[in-house]
Amino acid sequence: MERTAEHAARPEAVAGALAAFGAQPSERRHPLVALAMVLPFAIVLTVVFGGWEAVITHASSVAGMMGR
């Protein structure tokens, strides 16, 4: 167990790495910014793996439950 603890990322090392890229870990990201970052990747995955039918099925079942 000691060996894995040696390789664990230290918080100050992570903060230093983030600072090198201009990010500050103490700042919180707005939810819409997070959505804008994730949405293109989610769309690509949906198209690549053909998940449109699953999205439509789940959306219609949620809409049906909300209508009750």
PDB file as gemmi writes it, atoms N, CA and C in Angstrom:
CRYST1    1.000    1.000    1.000  90.00  90.00  90.00 P 1                      
ATOM      1  N   MET A   1       0.818  -1.191   0.000  1.00  0.00           N  
ATOM      2  CA  MET A   1       0.000   0.000   0.000  1.00  0.00           C  
ATOM      3  C   MET A   1       0.864   1.256   0.000  1.00  0.00           C  
ATOM      4  N   GLU A   2       2.026   1.157   0.616  1.00  0.00           N  
ATOM      5  CA  GLU A   2       2.906   2.315   0.661  1.00  0.00           C  
ATOM      6  C   GLU A   2       3.397   2.693  -0.727  1.00  0.00           C  
ATOM      7  N   ARG A   3       3.589   1.684  -1.559  1.00  0.00           N  
ATOM      8  CA  ARG A   3       4.098   1.959  -2.891  1.00  0.00           C  
ATOM      9  C   ARG A   3       3.109   2.769  -3.722  1.00  0.00           C  
ATOM     10  N   THR A   4       1.812   2.463  -3.621  1.00  0.00           N  
ATOM     11  CA  THR A   4       0.823   3.230  -4.371  1.00  0.00           C  
ATOM     12  C   THR A   4       0.672   4.627  -3.808  1.00  0.00           C  
ATOM     13  N   ALA A   5       0.901   4.792  -2.503  1.00  0.00           N  
ATOM     14  CA  ALA A   5       0.792   6.121  -1.901  1.00  0.00           C  
ATOM     15  C   ALA A   5       1.893   7.041  -2.418  1.00  0.00           C  
ATOM     16  N   GLU A   6       3.036   6.473  -2.793  1.00  0.00           N  
ATOM     17  CA  GLU A   6       4.120   7.294  -3.319  1.00  0.00           C  
ATOM     18  C   GLU A   6       3.746   7.942  -4.646  1.00  0.00           C  
ATOM     19  N   HIS A   7       2.942   7.259  -5.426  1.00  0.00           N  
ATOM     20  CA  HIS A   7       2.609   7.728  -6.761  1.00  0.00           C  
ATOM     21  C   HIS A   7       1.310   8.528  -6.809  1.00  0.00           C  
ATOM     22  N   ALA A   8       0.666   8.678  -5.693  1.00  0.00           N  
ATOM     23  CA  ALA A   8      -0.589   9.425  -5.676  1.00  0.00           C  
ATOM     24  C   ALA A   8      -0.305  10.907  -5.938  1.00  0.00           C  
ATOM     25  N   ALA A   9      -1.216  11.543  -6.661  1.00  0.00           N  
ATOM     26  CA  ALA A   9      -1.056  12.965  -6.969  1.00  0.00           C  
ATOM     27  C   ALA A   9      -1.286  13.793  -5.713  1.00  0.00           C  
ATOM     28  N   ARG A  10      -0.357  14.662  -5.446  1.00  0.00           N  
ATOM     29  CA  ARG A  10      -0.494  15.546  -4.289  1.00  0.00           C  
ATOM     30  C   ARG A  10      -1.324  16.748  -4.691  1.00  0.00           C  
ATOM     31  N   PRO A  11      -2.147  17.282  -3.793  1.00  0.00           N  
ATOM     32  CA  PRO A  11      -2.986  18.438  -4.134  1.00  0.00           C  
ATOM     33  C   PRO A  11      -2.184  19.621  -4.654  1.00  0.00           C  
ATOM     34  N   GLU A  12      -1.012  19.878  -4.088  1.00  0.00           N  
ATOM     35  CA  GLU A  12      -0.221  21.020  -4.563  1.00  0.00           C  
ATOM     36  C   GLU A  12       0.335  20.759  -5.961  1.00  0.00           C  
ATOM     37  N   ALA A  13       0.622  19.506  -6.286  1.00  0.00           N  
ATOM     38  CA  ALA A  13       1.092  19.178  -7.631  1.00  0.00           C  
ATOM     39  C   ALA A  13      -0.025  19.360  -8.655  1.00  0.00           C  
ATOM     40  N   VAL A  14      -1.235  18.959  -8.273  1.00  0.00           N  
ATOM     41  CA  VAL A  14      -2.380  19.131  -9.168  1.00  0.00           C  
ATOM     42  C   VAL A  14      -2.664  20.615  -9.369  1.00  0.00           C  
ATOM     43  N   ALA A  15      -2.605  21.390  -8.292  1.00  0.00           N  
ATOM     44  CA  ALA A  15      -2.843  22.826  -8.398  1.00  0.00           C  
ATOM     45  C   ALA A  15      -1.785  23.484  -9.274  1.00  0.00           C  
ATOM     46  N   GLY A  16      -0.535  23.032  -9.150  1.00  0.00           N  
ATOM     47  CA  GLY A  16       0.532  23.580  -9.989  1.00  0.00           C  
ATOM     48  C   GLY A  16       0.342  23.244 -11.452  1.00  0.00           C  
ATOM     49  N   ALA A  17      -0.102  22.032 -11.727  1.00  0.00           N  
ATOM     50  CA  ALA A  17      -0.343  21.634 -13.113  1.00  0.00           C  
ATOM     51  C   ALA A  17      -1.496  22.431 -13.714  1.00  0.00           C  
ATOM     52  N   LEU A  18      -2.553  22.635 -12.939  1.00  0.00           N  
ATOM     53  CA  LEU A  18      -3.684  23.423 -13.430  1.00  0.00           C  
ATOM     54  C   LEU A  18      -3.286  24.875 -13.648  1.00  0.00           C  
ATOM     55  N   ALA A  19      -2.459  25.419 -12.750  1.00  0.00           N  
ATOM     56  CA  ALA A  19      -2.013  26.807 -12.889  1.00  0.00           C  
ATOM     57  C   ALA A  19      -1.170  26.977 -14.148  1.00  0.00           C  
ATOM     58  N   ALA A  20      -0.438  25.932 -14.540  1.00  0.00           N  
ATOM     59  CA  ALA A  20       0.381  26.010 -15.751  1.00  0.00           C  
ATOM     60  C   ALA A  20      -0.482  26.192 -16.993  1.00  0.00           C  
ATOM     61  N   PHE A  21      -1.700  25.691 -16.947  1.00  0.00           N  
ATOM     62  CA  PHE A  21      -2.612  25.837 -18.078  1.00  0.00           C  
ATOM     63  C   PHE A  21      -3.545  27.023 -17.921  1.00  0.00           C  
ATOM     64  N   GLY A  22      -3.371  27.808 -16.876  1.00  0.00           N  
ATOM     65  CA  GLY A  22      -4.184  29.000 -16.675  1.00  0.00           C  
ATOM     66  C   GLY A  22      -5.459  28.750 -15.909  1.00  0.00           C  
ATOM     67  N   ALA A  23      -5.679  27.554 -15.414  1.00  0.00           N  
ATOM     68  CA  ALA A  23      -6.889  27.256 -14.652  1.00  0.00           C  
ATOM     69  C   ALA A  23      -6.604  27.424 -13.172  1.00  0.00           C  
ATOM     70  N   GLN A  24      -7.595  27.868 -12.465  1.00  0.00           N  
ATOM     71  CA  GLN A  24      -7.461  28.006 -11.029  1.00  0.00           C  
ATOM     72  C   GLN A  24      -8.481  27.102 -10.368  1.00  0.00           C  
ATOM     73  N   PRO A  25      -8.036  26.136  -9.579  1.00  0.00           N  
ATOM     74  CA  PRO A  25      -8.942  25.133  -9.030  1.00  0.00           C  
ATOM     75  C   PRO A  25      -9.974  25.685  -8.052  1.00  0.00           C  
ATOM     76  N   SER A  26      -9.741  26.864  -7.486  1.00  0.00           N  
ATOM     77  CA  SER A  26     -10.687  27.391  -6.511  1.00  0.00           C  
ATOM     78  C   SER A  26     -11.915  28.008  -7.180  1.00  0.00           C  
ATOM     79  N   GLU A  27     -11.820  28.349  -8.466  1.00  0.00           N  
ATOM     80  CA  GLU A  27     -12.952  28.945  -9.158  1.00  0.00           C  
ATOM     81  C   GLU A  27     -13.942  27.865  -9.571  1.00  0.00           C  
ATOM     82  N   ARG A  28     -15.229  28.214  -9.485  1.00  0.00           N  
ATOM     83  CA  ARG A  28     -16.259  27.271  -9.909  1.00  0.00           C  
ATOM     84  C   ARG A  28     -16.748  27.649 -11.292  1.00  0.00           C  
ATOM     85  N   ARG A  29     -17.035  26.656 -12.089  1.00  0.00           N  
ATOM     86  CA  ARG A  29     -17.490  26.856 -13.453  1.00  0.00           C  
ATOM     87  C   ARG A  29     -19.005  26.980 -13.451  1.00  0.00           C  
ATOM     88  N   HIS A  30     -19.525  27.887 -14.245  1.00  0.00           N  
ATOM     89  CA  HIS A  30     -20.968  28.051 -14.377  1.00  0.00           C  
ATOM     90  C   HIS A  30     -21.553  26.799 -15.019  1.00  0.00           C  
ATOM     91  N   PRO A  31     -22.723  26.351 -14.581  1.00  0.00           N  
ATOM     92  CA  PRO A  31     -23.306  25.131 -15.151  1.00  0.00           C  
ATOM     93  C   PRO A  31     -23.518  25.190 -16.661  1.00  0.00           C  
ATOM     94  N   LEU A  32     -23.840  26.352 -17.196  1.00  0.00           N  
ATOM     95  CA  LEU A  32     -24.024  26.453 -18.647  1.00  0.00           C  
ATOM     96  C   LEU A  32     -22.695  26.304 -19.397  1.00  0.00           C  
ATOM     97  N   VAL A  33     -21.606  26.763 -18.786  1.00  0.00           N  
ATOM     98  CA  VAL A  33     -20.290  26.580 -19.404  1.00  0.00           C  
ATOM     99  C   VAL A  33     -19.934  25.100 -19.405  1.00  0.00           C  
ATOM    100  N   ALA A  34     -20.218  24.424 -18.301  1.00  0.00           N  
ATOM    101  CA  ALA A  34     -19.960  22.985 -18.237  1.00  0.00           C  
ATOM    102  C   ALA A  34     -20.797  22.242 -19.274  1.00  0.00           C  
ATOM    103  N   LEU A  35     -22.045  22.641 -19.437  1.00  0.00           N  
ATOM    104  CA  LEU A  35     -22.909  22.022 -20.441  1.00  0.00           C  
ATOM    105  C   LEU A  35     -22.371  22.262 -21.841  1.00  0.00           C  
ATOM    106  N   ALA A  36     -21.906  23.475 -22.105  1.00  0.00           N  
ATOM    107  CA  ALA A  36     -21.349  23.788 -23.429  1.00  0.00           C  
ATOM    108  C   ALA A  36     -20.082  22.985 -23.701  1.00  0.00           C  
ATOM    109  N   MET A  37     -19.352  22.620 -22.663  1.00  0.00           N  
ATOM    110  CA  MET A  37     -18.142  21.821 -22.847  1.00  0.00           C  
ATOM    111  C   MET A  37     -18.472  20.360 -23.110  1.00  0.00           C  
ATOM    112  N   VAL A  38     -19.505  19.848 -22.483  1.00  0.00           N  
ATOM    113  CA  VAL A  38     -19.820  18.423 -22.561  1.00  0.00           C  
ATOM    114  C   VAL A  38     -20.742  18.089 -23.721  1.00  0.00           C  
ATOM    115  N   LEU A  39     -21.621  18.988 -24.080  1.00  0.00           N  
ATOM    116  CA  LEU A  39     -22.643  18.704 -25.090  1.00  0.00           C  
ATOM    117  C   LEU A  39     -22.084  18.274 -26.444  1.00  0.00           C  
ATOM    118  N   PRO A  40     -21.066  18.941 -27.001  1.00  0.00           N  
ATOM    119  CA  PRO A  40     -20.541  18.461 -28.300  1.00  0.00           C  
ATOM    120  C   PRO A  40     -20.012  17.031 -28.236  1.00  0.00           C  
ATOM    121  N   PHE A  41     -19.328  16.690 -27.168  1.00  0.00           N  
ATOM    122  CA  PHE A  41     -18.811  15.335 -27.013  1.00  0.00           C  
ATOM    123  C   PHE A  41     -19.953  14.334 -26.884  1.00  0.00           C  
ATOM    124  N   ALA A  42     -20.989  14.699 -26.149  1.00  0.00           N  
ATOM    125  CA  ALA A  42     -22.145  13.809 -25.994  1.00  0.00           C  
ATOM    126  C   ALA A  42     -22.845  13.593 -27.326  1.00  0.00           C  
ATOM    127  N   ILE A  43     -22.949  14.621 -28.126  1.00  0.00           N  
ATOM    128  CA  ILE A  43     -23.593  14.501 -29.434  1.00  0.00           C  
ATOM    129  C   ILE A  43     -22.773  13.588 -30.343  1.00  0.00           C  
ATOM    130  N   VAL A  44     -21.461  13.758 -30.340  1.00  0.00           N  
ATOM    131  CA  VAL A  44     -20.590  12.905 -31.164  1.00  0.00           C  
ATOM    132  C   VAL A  44     -20.733  11.444 -30.752  1.00  0.00           C  
ATOM    133  N   LEU A  45     -20.720  11.178 -29.446  1.00  0.00           N  
ATOM    134  CA  LEU A  45     -20.877   9.805 -28.984  1.00  0.00           C  
ATOM    135  C   LEU A  45     -22.230   9.228 -29.370  1.00  0.00           C  
ATOM    136  N   THR A  46     -23.273  10.051 -29.294  1.00  0.00           N  
ATOM    137  CA  THR A  46     -24.608   9.583 -29.651  1.00  0.00           C  
ATOM    138  C   THR A  46     -24.677   9.228 -31.130  1.00  0.00           C  
ATOM    139  N   VAL A  47     -24.079  10.056 -31.969  1.00  0.00           N  
ATOM    140  CA  VAL A  47     -24.098   9.791 -33.413  1.00  0.00           C  
ATOM    141  C   VAL A  47     -23.245   8.566 -33.750  1.00  0.00           C  
ATOM    142  N   VAL A  48     -22.062   8.479 -33.163  1.00  0.00           N  
ATOM    143  CA  VAL A  48     -21.150   7.382 -33.471  1.00  0.00           C  
ATOM    144  C   VAL A  48     -21.733   6.039 -33.058  1.00  0.00           C  
ATOM    145  N   PHE A  49     -22.337   5.983 -31.878  1.00  0.00           N  
ATOM    146  CA  PHE A  49     -22.844   4.713 -31.374  1.00  0.00           C  
ATOM    147  C   PHE A  49     -24.338   4.511 -31.629  1.00  0.00           C  
ATOM    148  N   GLY A  50     -24.972   5.418 -32.370  1.00  0.00           N  
ATOM    149  CA  GLY A  50     -26.364   5.240 -32.757  1.00  0.00           C  
ATOM    150  C   GLY A  50     -27.344   5.244 -31.601  1.00  0.00           C  
ATOM    151  N   GLY A  51     -27.208   6.186 -30.718  1.00  0.00           N  
ATOM    152  CA  GLY A  51     -28.058   6.227 -29.539  1.00  0.00           C  
ATOM    153  C   GLY A  51     -29.297   7.083 -29.663  1.00  0.00           C  
ATOM    154  N   TRP A  52     -29.621   7.570 -30.867  1.00  0.00           N  
ATOM    155  CA  TRP A  52     -30.788   8.444 -31.009  1.00  0.00           C  
ATOM    156  C   TRP A  52     -32.071   7.733 -30.608  1.00  0.00           C  
ATOM    157  N   GLU A  53     -32.189   6.465 -30.959  1.00  0.00           N  
ATOM    158  CA  GLU A  53     -33.414   5.731 -30.623  1.00  0.00           C  
ATOM    159  C   GLU A  53     -33.580   5.623 -29.110  1.00  0.00           C  
ATOM    160  N   ALA A  54     -32.493   5.380 -28.408  1.00  0.00           N  
ATOM    161  CA  ALA A  54     -32.551   5.293 -26.947  1.00  0.00           C  
ATOM    162  C   ALA A  54     -32.935   6.635 -26.332  1.00  0.00           C  
ATOM    163  N   VAL A  55     -32.397   7.707 -26.874  1.00  0.00           N  
ATOM    164  CA  VAL A  55     -32.745   9.042 -26.366  1.00  0.00           C  
ATOM    165  C   VAL A  55     -34.222   9.316 -26.568  1.00  0.00           C  
ATOM    166  N   ILE A  56     -34.742   8.991 -27.743  1.00  0.00           N  
ATOM    167  CA  ILE A  56     -36.163   9.221 -28.032  1.00  0.00           C  
ATOM    168  C   ILE A  56     -37.034   8.360 -27.134  1.00  0.00           C  
ATOM    169  N   THR A  57     -36.651   7.108 -26.928  1.00  0.00           N  
ATOM    170  CA  THR A  57     -37.419   6.210 -26.070  1.00  0.00           C  
ATOM    171  C   THR A  57     -37.463   6.720 -24.638  1.00  0.00           C  
ATOM    172  N   HIS A  58     -36.327   7.127 -24.109  1.00  0.00           N  
ATOM    173  CA  HIS A  58     -36.281   7.615 -22.735  1.00  0.00           C  
ATOM    174  C   HIS A  58     -37.034   8.939 -22.598  1.00  0.00           C  
ATOM    175  N   ALA A  59     -36.884   9.817 -23.575  1.00  0.00           N  
ATOM    176  CA  ALA A  59     -37.580  11.098 -23.502  1.00  0.00           C  
ATOM    177  C   ALA A  59     -39.093  10.907 -23.548  1.00  0.00           C  
ATOM    178  N   SER A  60     -39.555   9.984 -24.367  1.00  0.00           N  
ATOM    179  CA  SER A  60     -41.003   9.770 -24.442  1.00  0.00           C  
ATOM    180  C   SER A  60     -41.532   9.127 -23.167  1.00  0.00           C  
ATOM    181  N   SER A  61     -40.750   8.238 -22.544  1.00  0.00           N  
ATOM    182  CA  SER A  61     -41.206   7.628 -21.300  1.00  0.00           C  
ATOM    183  C   SER A  61     -41.218   8.647 -20.162  1.00  0.00           C  
ATOM    184  N   VAL A  62     -40.239   9.544 -20.131  1.00  0.00           N  
ATOM    185  CA  VAL A  62     -40.236  10.605 -19.116  1.00  0.00           C  
ATOM    186  C   VAL A  62     -41.404  11.553 -19.336  1.00  0.00           C  
ATOM    187  N   ALA A  63     -41.658  11.895 -20.580  1.00  0.00           N  
ATOM    188  CA  ALA A  63     -42.797  12.760 -20.882  1.00  0.00           C  
ATOM    189  C   ALA A  63     -44.102  12.099 -20.491  1.00  0.00           C  
ATOM    190  N   GLY A  64     -44.203  10.789 -20.696  1.00  0.00           N  
ATOM    191  CA  GLY A  64     -45.400  10.061 -20.290  1.00  0.00           C  
ATOM    192  C   GLY A  64     -45.600  10.049 -18.784  1.00  0.00           C  
ATOM    193  N   MET A  65     -44.511   9.905 -18.040  1.00  0.00           N  
ATOM    194  CA  MET A  65     -44.601   9.921 -16.580  1.00  0.00           C  
ATOM    195  C   MET A  65     -44.964  11.296 -16.061  1.00  0.00           C  
ATOM    196  N   MET A  66     -44.475  12.330 -16.710  1.00  0.00           N  
ATOM    197  CA  MET A  66     -44.777  13.697 -16.268  1.00  0.00           C  
ATOM    198  C   MET A  66     -46.227  14.057 -16.555  1.00  0.00           C  
ATOM    199  N   GLY A  67     -46.804  13.434 -17.572  1.00  0.00           N  
ATOM    200  CA  GLY A  67     -48.174  13.729 -17.939  1.00  0.00           C  
ATOM    201  C   GLY A  67     -49.191  13.090 -17.009  1.00  0.00           C  
ATOM    202  N   ARG A  68     -48.778  12.152 -16.183  1.00  0.00           N  
ATOM    203  CA  ARG A  68     -49.711  11.469 -15.285  1.00  0.00           C  
ATOM    204  C   ARG A  68     -50.049  12.289 -14.086  1.00  0.00           C  
TER     205      ARG A  68                                                      
END                                                                             
